[in-house]
Amino acid sequence: MDALLELLQNDARLSTSQLAERLGRTEAEVAAMIADLQAKGAILGYHAVVDPERAGQRHVSALIEVKLTPERDGGFDRLAQRIARFDQVTSCYLMSGGYDLAVLVEGEDLREVARFVSEKLSTLDGVLSTATHFQLKVYKQSGFIAGEAHVDERLAVSP
Amino acid sequence: MKPLQDRIAQHVRSLPRSGIRDFFELVVGRDDVISLGVGEPDFCSPWHIREAAIFSLEKGQTSYTSNLGLLSLRQEIAKYVEGLFKVSYDPASEILVTVGVSEALDLVFRALLNPGEEVIYHEPCYVSYNPSIVLAYGKPVTIQTKVEDNFVLRASDVEAAITDKTRIILLNFPTNPTGAVEPVEELEKIAALAIKHDLIVVTDEIYCELLYGGSDGMSPGEHTSIASFPGMRERTVLLHGFSKAFAMTGFRLGYACAPTVLTEAMMKIHQYSMLCAPMMSQQAAIEALKNGAPEVERMRRSYAQRRNLMLKRFAEMGLPCFSPGGAFYMFPDIRKYGLTSKEFALRLLEEESVAVVPGSAFGQAGEGSVRACYATAYEKIEIAMDRMAAFVKRLG
């Protein structure tokens, strides 16, 4: 299972037949393993990792530190889940340390992100404060180094 | 003036050119080729190791080190070797850090052989064994292992090759180019022979972390070193290095572990020729030994997956292939096509732009096979396998 996840985490485009070849399993076995991982929520989804700058996308993203008032039943969960549902929010984590939630937000431009923070996020009951940090440049994203293609410089034939 | 050609020493002149070199020249300059002809990992050295080398340069560590290598490195090697090979060596006097295992091989033959003394080793094998022995004025004595016998080195064959001139048995398991792993019971018999005939064993275990256990090859296998058998430590020179498992070929770093007298003899030559291995490589190697294990395992799993892929594709195209227990090579049997390994490799290169190494480059016993390395990107292996399938189909 670990090897399967490792392969998919590196390249989710691999077909079940390719996965089966690499893992020394049958296609049916691999399909069942994937179905199982999806059913129990271990695999949340699949997507391309995009460097918006090189893709020419209009894109702004920000990390927002959010402080919340925990609730008597459920702590931060209800409010965090509510924040996570907004389309602009790409990731949302409960954190240890100086603030409670780290909320990653994306939008087409600065104004869109600013509007989301001022109109949606900070107006929620229980949100005590927000601090918004805009992302300036991507060096690495989801395990991939930006703008760097590995060139194989090995000798074509060697002992 | 005498022709310059005649100035070349006789024993150098008579050395044949490497079959690998010949083939390399055919491949060079063709950019459409997918090469399965490499003998090194496709991974870069893990970043934390490269970073340690950079840090070492930043600190200005650009001097010579002790001839034996940095003591701190030898201490780490001693710990690592004890864990992996179950043999302990004293970092102060029984470990010599060398410029790759290649240098260690050269040292051990030069240190131990008098002219004409014999070294027994198994073919197909790494291309340097024969020349290293010849350049030390030794006499190579080869044993031909066979695909029908899973490239096992039979102790009975070793015994038959022993003469009163035999000094060394040289072993390489897992083997380059076959990926063969020696069964422990056969290894025990070879150890008994070494003791009975009072021979030194030189064991090149450079691929020992790259084992593929279990039916799917995914679990790490258990490595057994001949050095760990009773009575063997005192007559064994254990060679290992960083090139393969840690993907550090360009760092050029290996080591020899042996009883003090032997280490001292090798060190004598090393101090007058190499002096010491590069310090930044040694610093990187310390980092590799301290923190590299997870990366080694990650790379091993990746090789295991590509090994599975190649095994399956060879089976599908009807190309008989021995299932290798280690290293990162396949050694398929091409005899049914009626071509020599060189003809097969040349035509595969010309017709399908896939480079494999003719088995004959690894000695007489390699004829009838080609070496295909799976330390190459999956996508490239997939294309290469499609092309090879089309090629062998045409051969019929």
Coordinates of C-alpha atoms in Angstrom, one line a residue:
Chain A
M1 CA 0.0 0.0 0.0
D2 CA 2.8 2.4 0.9
A3 CA 4.6 1.8 -2.4
L4 CA 1.4 2.3 -4.3
L5 CA 0.7 5.6 -2.5
E6 CA 4.3 6.7 -3.1
L7 CA 3.9 6.1 -6.8
L8 CA 0.6 8.0 -7.0
Q9 CA 1.9 10.9 -4.9
N10 CA 4.7 11.3 -7.4
D11 CA 2.6 10.8 -10.5
A12 CA -1.1 10.4 -10.2
R13 CA -1.4 9.9 -14.0
L14 CA -0.1 6.4 -13.9
S15 CA -2.6 3.9 -15.2
T16 CA -3.6 0.8 -13.2
S17 CA -1.6 -1.3 -15.7
Q18 CA 1.5 0.8 -15.3
L19 CA 1.1 0.7 -11.5
A20 CA 0.6 -3.1 -11.6
E21 CA 3.8 -3.5 -13.7
R22 CA 5.9 -1.5 -11.3
L23 CA 4.5 -3.2 -8.1
G24 CA 4.6 -6.7 -9.5
R25 CA 0.8 -7.0 -8.9
T26 CA -2.2 -7.7 -11.2
E27 CA -4.3 -4.8 -12.5
A28 CA -7.3 -6.0 -10.5
E29 CA -5.3 -6.0 -7.3
V30 CA -4.1 -2.5 -7.9
A31 CA -7.6 -1.3 -8.8
A32 CA -8.9 -2.8 -5.6
M33 CA -6.2 -1.2 -3.5
I34 CA -6.9 2.3 -5.0
A35 CA -10.7 1.8 -4.5
D36 CA -10.0 1.0 -0.9
L37 CA -7.8 4.0 -0.4
Q38 CA -10.4 6.3 -1.9
A39 CA -13.3 4.7 0.0
K40 CA -11.6 5.3 3.4
G41 CA -10.6 8.9 2.4
A42 CA -6.8 8.2 2.4
I43 CA -6.7 9.6 -1.2
L44 CA -8.6 12.9 -1.3
G45 CA -8.1 13.7 -4.9
Y46 CA -5.7 14.1 -7.8
H47 CA -4.5 17.2 -9.5
A48 CA -1.7 18.7 -11.6
V49 CA 0.9 20.8 -9.7
V50 CA 1.0 24.1 -11.5
D51 CA 3.5 26.9 -11.4
P52 CA 1.0 29.8 -12.2
E53 CA 3.8 32.1 -13.2
R54 CA 5.0 29.8 -16.0
A55 CA 1.5 28.8 -16.9
G56 CA 0.7 32.5 -17.4
Q57 CA -2.2 32.4 -15.0
R58 CA -3.6 35.4 -13.3
H59 CA -3.0 34.2 -9.8
V60 CA -2.5 35.4 -6.3
S61 CA -2.2 33.3 -3.3
A62 CA -1.9 34.0 0.4
L63 CA -1.3 32.4 3.7
I64 CA -3.7 33.7 6.3
E65 CA -3.1 33.2 10.0
V66 CA -6.4 33.0 11.8
K67 CA -7.1 33.2 15.5
L68 CA -10.4 31.7 16.6
T69 CA -12.4 31.4 19.8
P70 CA -12.7 27.7 20.4
E71 CA -16.2 26.4 21.1
R72 CA -17.3 24.4 24.2
D73 CA -18.2 21.4 22.1
G74 CA -15.9 20.6 19.2
G75 CA -13.2 23.1 19.7
F76 CA -12.2 24.6 16.4
D77 CA -13.7 22.0 14.1
R78 CA -17.1 23.6 13.3
L79 CA -15.6 27.0 12.4
A80 CA -12.6 25.5 10.6
Q81 CA -14.8 23.3 8.4
R82 CA -16.9 26.3 7.6
I83 CA -13.9 28.3 6.5
A84 CA -12.5 25.3 4.5
R85 CA -15.7 25.1 2.4
F86 CA -15.1 28.4 0.7
D87 CA -13.9 27.9 -2.9
Q88 CA -11.1 30.4 -2.5
V89 CA -9.6 28.2 0.3
T90 CA -7.2 25.6 -1.1
S91 CA -5.9 24.3 2.2
C92 CA -6.8 24.8 5.8
Y93 CA -4.9 23.4 8.7
L94 CA -5.2 23.6 12.5
M95 CA -1.8 24.7 13.8
S96 CA 0.1 24.7 17.1
G97 CA 1.8 28.0 18.1
G98 CA 0.9 31.6 17.8
Y99 CA -2.3 31.2 15.8
D100 CA -5.0 28.6 15.3
L101 CA -5.7 28.1 11.6
A102 CA -3.4 28.4 8.6
V103 CA -5.6 29.1 5.6
L104 CA -4.2 29.1 2.1
V105 CA -6.3 31.2 -0.2
E106 CA -6.1 31.7 -4.0
G107 CA -7.6 34.3 -6.2
E108 CA -7.2 36.0 -9.5
D109 CA -5.8 39.2 -8.0
L110 CA -5.0 40.9 -4.8
R111 CA -8.4 42.5 -4.6
E112 CA -10.2 39.2 -4.8
V113 CA -8.2 37.8 -1.9
A114 CA -8.6 41.0 0.1
R115 CA -12.3 40.9 -0.4
F116 CA -12.5 37.3 0.8
V117 CA -10.6 38.1 3.9
S118 CA -12.5 41.3 4.8
E119 CA -16.0 40.2 3.8
K120 CA -16.1 36.5 4.5
L121 CA -13.3 35.4 6.8
S122 CA -13.0 38.2 9.3
T123 CA -16.7 38.7 9.7
L124 CA -17.4 35.1 10.9
D125 CA -18.5 34.9 14.5
G126 CA -15.6 33.4 16.5
V127 CA -12.8 34.7 14.2
L128 CA -10.7 36.9 16.5
S129 CA -8.1 38.1 14.1
T130 CA -6.5 37.5 10.7
A131 CA -3.0 38.2 9.3
T132 CA -2.6 37.9 5.6
H133 CA 0.7 37.1 3.9
F134 CA 0.8 37.2 0.1
Q135 CA 3.0 34.8 -1.7
L136 CA 5.6 36.4 -3.9
K137 CA 7.4 33.6 -5.7
V138 CA 7.2 29.8 -5.9
Y139 CA 10.4 27.9 -5.3
K140 CA 8.9 24.5 -4.5
Q141 CA 5.3 23.3 -4.5
S142 CA 3.9 19.9 -3.5
G143 CA 7.3 18.3 -3.7
F144 CA 8.3 19.8 -7.0
I145 CA 11.1 22.4 -7.4
A146 CA 9.9 25.2 -9.6
G147 CA 11.5 25.9 -13.0
E148 CA 14.0 23.0 -12.7
A149 CA 14.0 20.1 -15.1
H150 CA 16.5 17.4 -14.2
V151 CA 18.9 16.8 -17.1
D152 CA 20.4 13.4 -17.3
E153 CA 24.1 14.0 -17.8
R154 CA 25.3 10.4 -17.4
L155 CA 27.5 8.8 -20.0
A156 CA 25.3 6.8 -22.3
V157 CA 27.3 3.6 -21.8
S158 CA 29.4 3.0 -18.7
P159 CA 30.7 0.0 -16.9
Chain B
M1 CA 63.2 7.7 -32.8
K2 CA 61.4 4.6 -31.8
P3 CA 57.6 4.8 -32.7
L4 CA 55.7 6.0 -29.6
Q5 CA 53.5 2.9 -29.8
D6 CA 56.6 0.8 -29.0
R7 CA 57.2 2.9 -25.9
I8 CA 54.0 1.7 -24.3
A9 CA 54.8 -1.0 -21.7
Q10 CA 54.1 -4.5 -22.9
H11 CA 51.5 -5.4 -20.3
V12 CA 49.6 -2.2 -21.0
R13 CA 49.8 -2.7 -24.8
S14 CA 48.4 -6.1 -24.5
L15 CA 45.3 -4.9 -22.5
P16 CA 42.3 -5.1 -24.7
R17 CA 40.1 -2.0 -25.1
S18 CA 37.0 -2.1 -23.0
G19 CA 34.0 -3.4 -24.9
I20 CA 32.0 -0.8 -23.1
R21 CA 34.2 1.9 -24.5
D22 CA 33.8 0.6 -28.0
F23 CA 30.1 0.6 -27.7
F24 CA 30.0 4.0 -26.0
E25 CA 31.6 5.6 -29.1
L26 CA 28.8 4.2 -31.3
V27 CA 26.1 5.7 -29.1
V28 CA 27.7 9.1 -28.5
G29 CA 26.3 11.8 -30.7
R30 CA 23.0 10.1 -31.3
D31 CA 20.3 12.0 -29.4
D32 CA 17.4 9.7 -30.3
V33 CA 18.9 6.8 -28.3
I34 CA 17.3 5.5 -25.1
S35 CA 20.2 4.2 -23.2
L36 CA 19.9 1.1 -21.0
G37 CA 23.7 0.9 -21.1
V38 CA 24.6 3.0 -18.1
G39 CA 26.2 1.6 -14.9
E40 CA 25.1 4.1 -12.4
P41 CA 21.9 5.4 -10.7
D42 CA 19.7 7.8 -12.5
F43 CA 19.1 9.7 -9.2
C44 CA 21.1 12.7 -8.2
S45 CA 22.9 12.3 -4.9
P46 CA 20.3 13.1 -2.3
W47 CA 20.2 16.8 -1.5
H48 CA 21.3 16.6 2.1
I49 CA 24.4 14.8 0.9
R50 CA 25.2 17.4 -1.7
E51 CA 24.5 20.1 0.8
A52 CA 27.0 18.6 3.2
A53 CA 29.6 18.7 0.4
I54 CA 28.8 22.4 -0.2
F55 CA 28.9 23.2 3.5
S56 CA 32.3 21.5 3.6
L57 CA 33.6 23.8 0.8
E58 CA 32.1 26.8 2.5
K59 CA 34.0 26.0 5.6
G60 CA 37.1 25.8 3.6
Q61 CA 37.7 22.1 4.1
T62 CA 40.0 21.8 1.0
S63 CA 43.1 20.2 2.5
Y64 CA 44.5 16.7 2.5
T65 CA 43.2 14.3 5.0
S66 CA 44.9 11.4 6.8
N67 CA 46.0 8.9 4.2
L68 CA 43.4 6.4 5.6
G69 CA 40.7 9.0 5.3
L70 CA 39.0 11.2 8.0
L71 CA 38.8 9.4 11.3
S72 CA 35.2 10.6 11.7
L73 CA 34.3 9.0 8.4
R74 CA 36.1 5.8 9.3
Q75 CA 34.2 5.7 12.5
E76 CA 30.9 6.0 10.7
I77 CA 32.0 3.4 8.2
A78 CA 32.8 1.0 11.0
K79 CA 29.3 1.4 12.5
Y80 CA 27.7 1.1 9.1
V81 CA 29.7 -2.0 8.1
E82 CA 29.0 -3.7 11.5
G83 CA 25.2 -3.1 11.0
L84 CA 25.1 -4.3 7.4
F85 CA 27.8 -6.9 7.2
K86 CA 27.9 -8.1 10.8
V87 CA 31.7 -7.7 10.9
S88 CA 33.5 -5.2 13.0
Y89 CA 36.6 -3.3 12.0
D90 CA 38.8 -0.9 14.0
P91 CA 38.5 2.5 12.4
A92 CA 42.0 3.4 13.6
S93 CA 43.8 0.7 11.5
E94 CA 41.5 -1.5 9.5
I95 CA 39.6 0.8 7.2
L96 CA 41.0 2.6 4.2
V97 CA 39.0 5.3 2.4
T98 CA 39.7 5.1 -1.4
V99 CA 38.8 6.9 -4.6
G100 CA 36.0 4.6 -5.4
V101 CA 36.0 0.8 -5.1
S102 CA 38.0 0.8 -8.3
E103 CA 41.0 2.3 -6.6
A104 CA 40.6 -0.2 -3.7
L105 CA 40.6 -3.1 -6.2
D106 CA 43.8 -1.8 -7.8
L107 CA 45.4 -1.4 -4.4
V108 CA 44.5 -4.8 -3.1
F109 CA 46.0 -6.6 -6.2
R110 CA 49.1 -4.5 -6.2
A111 CA 49.6 -5.0 -2.5
L112 CA 49.0 -8.8 -2.5
L113 CA 50.2 -10.2 -5.8
N114 CA 53.7 -11.2 -6.8
P115 CA 54.1 -11.5 -10.6
G116 CA 52.4 -14.6 -12.0
E117 CA 50.2 -15.3 -8.9
E118 CA 46.6 -16.1 -9.6
V119 CA 43.3 -14.6 -8.8
I120 CA 40.2 -16.7 -9.3
Y121 CA 37.0 -14.8 -10.1
H122 CA 33.6 -15.4 -11.7
E123 CA 32.4 -14.2 -15.1
P124 CA 30.4 -12.5 -16.4
C125 CA 31.9 -9.7 -14.3
Y126 CA 32.7 -6.1 -14.0
V127 CA 35.0 -5.0 -16.7
S128 CA 37.9 -3.8 -14.5
Y129 CA 38.7 -7.1 -12.8
N130 CA 40.8 -8.5 -15.5
P131 CA 42.9 -5.4 -16.2
S132 CA 43.3 -4.6 -12.5
I133 CA 44.9 -8.0 -12.0
V134 CA 47.0 -7.9 -15.2
L135 CA 48.3 -4.4 -14.3
A136 CA 49.4 -5.8 -11.0
Y137 CA 51.3 -8.6 -12.9
G138 CA 48.8 -11.1 -11.6
K139 CA 47.2 -13.9 -13.6
P140 CA 43.4 -13.8 -14.0
V141 CA 41.7 -17.2 -13.7
T142 CA 38.1 -17.1 -14.6
I143 CA 35.2 -19.3 -13.8
Q144 CA 32.3 -19.2 -16.2
T145 CA 29.0 -19.0 -14.5
K146 CA 25.9 -19.9 -16.4
V147 CA 22.4 -18.5 -16.8
E148 CA 21.1 -22.1 -16.6
D149 CA 22.5 -22.2 -13.0
N150 CA 21.3 -18.6 -12.2
F151 CA 24.9 -17.4 -12.4
V152 CA 25.8 -19.1 -9.1
L153 CA 29.5 -19.5 -8.5
R154 CA 29.9 -23.2 -7.6
A155 CA 32.5 -23.9 -4.9
S156 CA 33.3 -27.1 -6.9
D157 CA 34.4 -25.0 -9.8
V158 CA 36.4 -22.7 -7.6
E159 CA 38.2 -25.8 -6.1
A160 CA 39.0 -27.1 -9.6
A161 CA 40.6 -23.8 -10.5
I162 CA 42.8 -23.6 -7.4
T163 CA 46.6 -24.2 -8.1
D164 CA 49.7 -23.7 -6.1
K165 CA 49.8 -20.2 -7.6
T166 CA 46.4 -19.2 -6.4
R167 CA 46.4 -16.3 -3.9
I168 CA 43.0 -14.6 -4.1
I169 CA 39.4 -15.5 -4.7
L170 CA 37.6 -12.4 -5.9
L171 CA 33.8 -12.3 -5.4
N172 CA 31.2 -9.8 -6.5
F173 CA 27.6 -10.4 -5.2
P174 CA 25.2 -8.9 -6.2
T175 CA 27.0 -9.2 -9.5
N176 CA 27.4 -6.5 -12.2
P177 CA 26.2 -7.3 -14.9
T178 CA 23.8 -10.2 -14.0
G179 CA 22.3 -9.0 -10.7
A180 CA 23.0 -12.5 -9.4
V181 CA 23.1 -13.1 -5.6
E182 CA 25.1 -16.0 -4.3
P183 CA 23.2 -18.6 -2.2
V184 CA 24.5 -18.6 1.4
E185 CA 25.2 -22.3 1.4
E186 CA 27.5 -21.9 -1.7
L187 CA 29.2 -18.9 -0.1
E188 CA 29.9 -21.0 3.0
K189 CA 31.6 -23.7 0.9
I190 CA 33.7 -21.1 -0.8
A191 CA 34.7 -19.8 2.6
A192 CA 35.7 -23.3 3.6
L193 CA 37.9 -23.6 0.5
A194 CA 39.6 -20.3 1.2
I195 CA 40.4 -21.5 4.7
K196 CA 41.5 -25.0 3.5
H197 CA 43.8 -23.6 0.8
D198 CA 44.8 -20.6 2.9
L199 CA 43.6 -18.0 0.3
I200 CA 42.6 -14.3 0.7
V201 CA 39.1 -13.4 -0.3
V202 CA 38.5 -10.0 -1.9
T203 CA 34.8 -9.3 -1.9
D204 CA 33.3 -6.4 -3.9
E205 CA 29.9 -5.8 -2.3
I206 CA 29.1 -2.5 -3.9
Y207 CA 25.6 -3.4 -4.7
C208 CA 24.7 -5.0 -1.4
E209 CA 22.0 -2.5 -0.3
L210 CA 20.2 -3.0 -3.6
L211 CA 18.4 -6.4 -3.0
Y212 CA 14.9 -7.3 -4.1
G213 CA 13.2 -9.7 -1.7
G214 CA 9.8 -11.2 -1.7
S215 CA 7.8 -12.4 -4.7
D216 CA 7.3 -8.8 -5.9
G217 CA 10.9 -7.7 -5.3
M218 CA 9.6 -4.9 -3.1
S219 CA 11.0 -5.9 0.3
P220 CA 14.6 -5.3 1.2
G221 CA 16.5 -8.6 1.1
E222 CA 19.0 -9.8 3.6
H223 CA 22.6 -9.5 2.6
T224 CA 25.2 -12.0 3.7
S225 CA 28.9 -11.2 3.5
I226 CA 31.5 -13.9 3.3
A227 CA 33.5 -11.7 5.7
S228 CA 31.0 -12.5 8.5
F229 CA 31.6 -16.3 8.4
P230 CA 33.8 -17.8 11.2
G231 CA 37.5 -17.7 10.3
M232 CA 36.9 -15.4 7.3
R233 CA 37.4 -11.9 8.8
E234 CA 41.1 -12.4 9.1
R235 CA 41.5 -13.4 5.4
T236 CA 39.0 -11.1 3.7
V237 CA 39.3 -7.7 2.2
L238 CA 35.8 -6.3 2.1
L239 CA 35.2 -3.6 -0.5
H240 CA 32.3 -1.2 -0.5
G241 CA 31.5 2.4 -1.4
F242 CA 29.0 5.1 -1.9
S243 CA 28.4 5.1 -5.6
K244 CA 25.5 2.8 -6.1
A245 CA 23.2 2.8 -3.0
F246 CA 23.7 6.5 -2.2
A247 CA 23.9 7.5 -5.9
M248 CA 27.2 9.2 -5.4
T249 CA 29.2 7.9 -8.4
G250 CA 30.8 11.3 -9.1
F251 CA 32.0 11.7 -5.6
R252 CA 34.4 8.8 -6.3
L253 CA 34.4 7.3 -2.8
G254 CA 34.9 3.8 -1.6
Y255 CA 36.6 1.9 1.1
A256 CA 38.4 -1.3 2.0
C257 CA 38.0 -3.1 5.3
A258 CA 40.7 -5.6 6.2
P259 CA 43.0 -6.7 9.0
T260 CA 45.6 -4.1 9.9
V261 CA 48.5 -5.7 8.0
L262 CA 46.6 -5.8 4.7
T263 CA 45.1 -2.3 5.2
E264 CA 48.6 -1.0 6.0
A265 CA 50.0 -2.6 2.8
M266 CA 47.2 -1.0 0.6
M267 CA 47.6 2.3 2.4
K268 CA 51.3 2.3 1.5
I269 CA 50.5 2.3 -2.2
H270 CA 47.6 4.7 -1.7
Q271 CA 49.7 7.3 0.1
Y272 CA 52.2 7.4 -2.7
S273 CA 49.7 7.5 -5.5
M274 CA 46.4 9.0 -4.4
L275 CA 47.5 10.4 -1.0
C276 CA 43.9 10.6 0.1
A277 CA 40.4 10.7 -1.2
P278 CA 38.9 14.3 -1.7
M279 CA 37.9 15.8 1.6
M280 CA 34.6 17.2 0.4
S281 CA 33.6 13.8 -0.8
Q282 CA 34.5 12.4 2.6
Q283 CA 32.4 15.0 4.3
A284 CA 29.5 14.2 2.1
A285 CA 30.0 10.5 2.8
I286 CA 29.7 11.1 6.6
E287 CA 26.3 12.8 6.0
A288 CA 25.3 9.9 3.8
L289 CA 26.1 7.3 6.5
K290 CA 24.5 9.3 9.3
N291 CA 21.2 10.3 7.5
G292 CA 21.0 8.6 4.2
A293 CA 19.2 5.3 5.0
P294 CA 15.7 6.5 4.1
E295 CA 16.8 7.8 0.8
V296 CA 18.6 4.6 0.0
E297 CA 15.5 2.6 0.7
R298 CA 13.4 5.0 -1.4
M299 CA 15.7 4.6 -4.3
R300 CA 15.8 0.8 -3.8
R301 CA 12.0 0.7 -3.9
S302 CA 12.1 2.7 -7.1
Y303 CA 14.6 0.3 -8.7
A304 CA 12.5 -2.6 -7.5
Q305 CA 9.5 -1.2 -9.4
R306 CA 11.5 -0.7 -12.6
R307 CA 12.9 -4.2 -12.2
N308 CA 9.3 -5.5 -12.1
L309 CA 8.4 -3.6 -15.2
M310 CA 11.4 -4.9 -17.2
L311 CA 10.9 -8.5 -16.0
K312 CA 7.3 -8.4 -17.1
R313 CA 8.0 -6.8 -20.5
F314 CA 10.8 -9.3 -21.2
A315 CA 8.5 -12.2 -20.4
E316 CA 5.8 -10.7 -22.6
M317 CA 8.2 -10.3 -25.6
G318 CA 9.5 -13.9 -25.1
L319 CA 13.0 -12.8 -24.1
P320 CA 14.2 -15.3 -21.5
C321 CA 15.6 -13.4 -18.5
F322 CA 17.1 -14.5 -15.3
S323 CA 15.3 -12.9 -12.3
P324 CA 18.1 -10.9 -10.6
G325 CA 18.2 -10.7 -6.9
G326 CA 20.2 -7.4 -6.7
A327 CA 22.0 -4.5 -8.3
F328 CA 20.1 -2.7 -11.1
Y329 CA 20.7 -4.8 -14.2
M330 CA 18.9 -7.3 -16.3
F331 CA 20.9 -9.8 -18.3
P332 CA 18.4 -11.3 -20.8
D333 CA 19.4 -14.4 -22.8
I334 CA 19.4 -13.7 -26.5
R335 CA 20.9 -16.9 -27.8
K336 CA 17.7 -18.1 -29.5
Y337 CA 18.0 -15.3 -32.1
G338 CA 21.3 -16.7 -33.5
L339 CA 23.2 -13.4 -33.1
T340 CA 26.2 -12.7 -31.1
S341 CA 25.6 -10.2 -28.2
K342 CA 27.5 -7.6 -30.1
E343 CA 25.4 -8.1 -33.3
F344 CA 22.2 -8.0 -31.2
A345 CA 23.2 -4.8 -29.4
L346 CA 24.4 -3.1 -32.7
R347 CA 21.2 -4.0 -34.5
L348 CA 19.0 -2.9 -31.6
L349 CA 20.9 0.4 -31.6
E350 CA 20.7 0.9 -35.3
E351 CA 17.1 -0.3 -35.9
E352 CA 15.4 0.8 -32.7
S353 CA 17.8 3.4 -31.1
V354 CA 18.0 1.5 -27.8
A355 CA 21.4 1.0 -26.3
V356 CA 22.2 -2.1 -24.2
V357 CA 25.7 -3.5 -23.5
P358 CA 26.8 -6.6 -25.3
G359 CA 27.3 -9.4 -22.7
S360 CA 30.7 -10.2 -24.2
A361 CA 32.0 -6.9 -22.7
F362 CA 31.8 -8.7 -19.3
G363 CA 33.8 -11.8 -20.3
Q364 CA 33.3 -14.9 -22.3
A365 CA 30.5 -16.1 -20.1
G366 CA 28.6 -13.0 -21.0
E367 CA 28.3 -13.9 -24.6
G368 CA 24.7 -14.8 -25.4
S369 CA 23.3 -12.1 -23.2
V370 CA 23.0 -8.3 -23.1
R371 CA 23.0 -6.1 -20.1
A372 CA 20.0 -3.7 -19.7
C373 CA 20.2 -1.3 -16.8
Y374 CA 16.9 -0.3 -15.3
A375 CA 18.3 2.8 -13.5
T376 CA 16.5 5.0 -16.0
A377 CA 13.3 6.9 -16.0
Y378 CA 10.2 4.7 -16.1
E379 CA 8.9 6.5 -19.2
K380 CA 12.1 5.8 -21.0
I381 CA 12.1 2.1 -20.0
E382 CA 8.5 1.8 -21.2
I383 CA 9.5 3.2 -24.7
A384 CA 12.7 1.1 -24.8
M385 CA 10.7 -2.0 -24.0
D386 CA 8.2 -1.3 -26.8
R387 CA 11.1 -0.8 -29.2
M388 CA 12.8 -4.0 -28.0
A389 CA 9.6 -5.9 -28.3
A390 CA 9.3 -4.8 -32.0
F391 CA 12.9 -5.7 -32.6
V392 CA 12.8 -9.2 -31.2
K393 CA 9.5 -9.8 -33.0
R394 CA 11.3 -9.1 -36.2
L395 CA 14.1 -11.4 -35.3
G396 CA 11.5 -14.1 -34.8

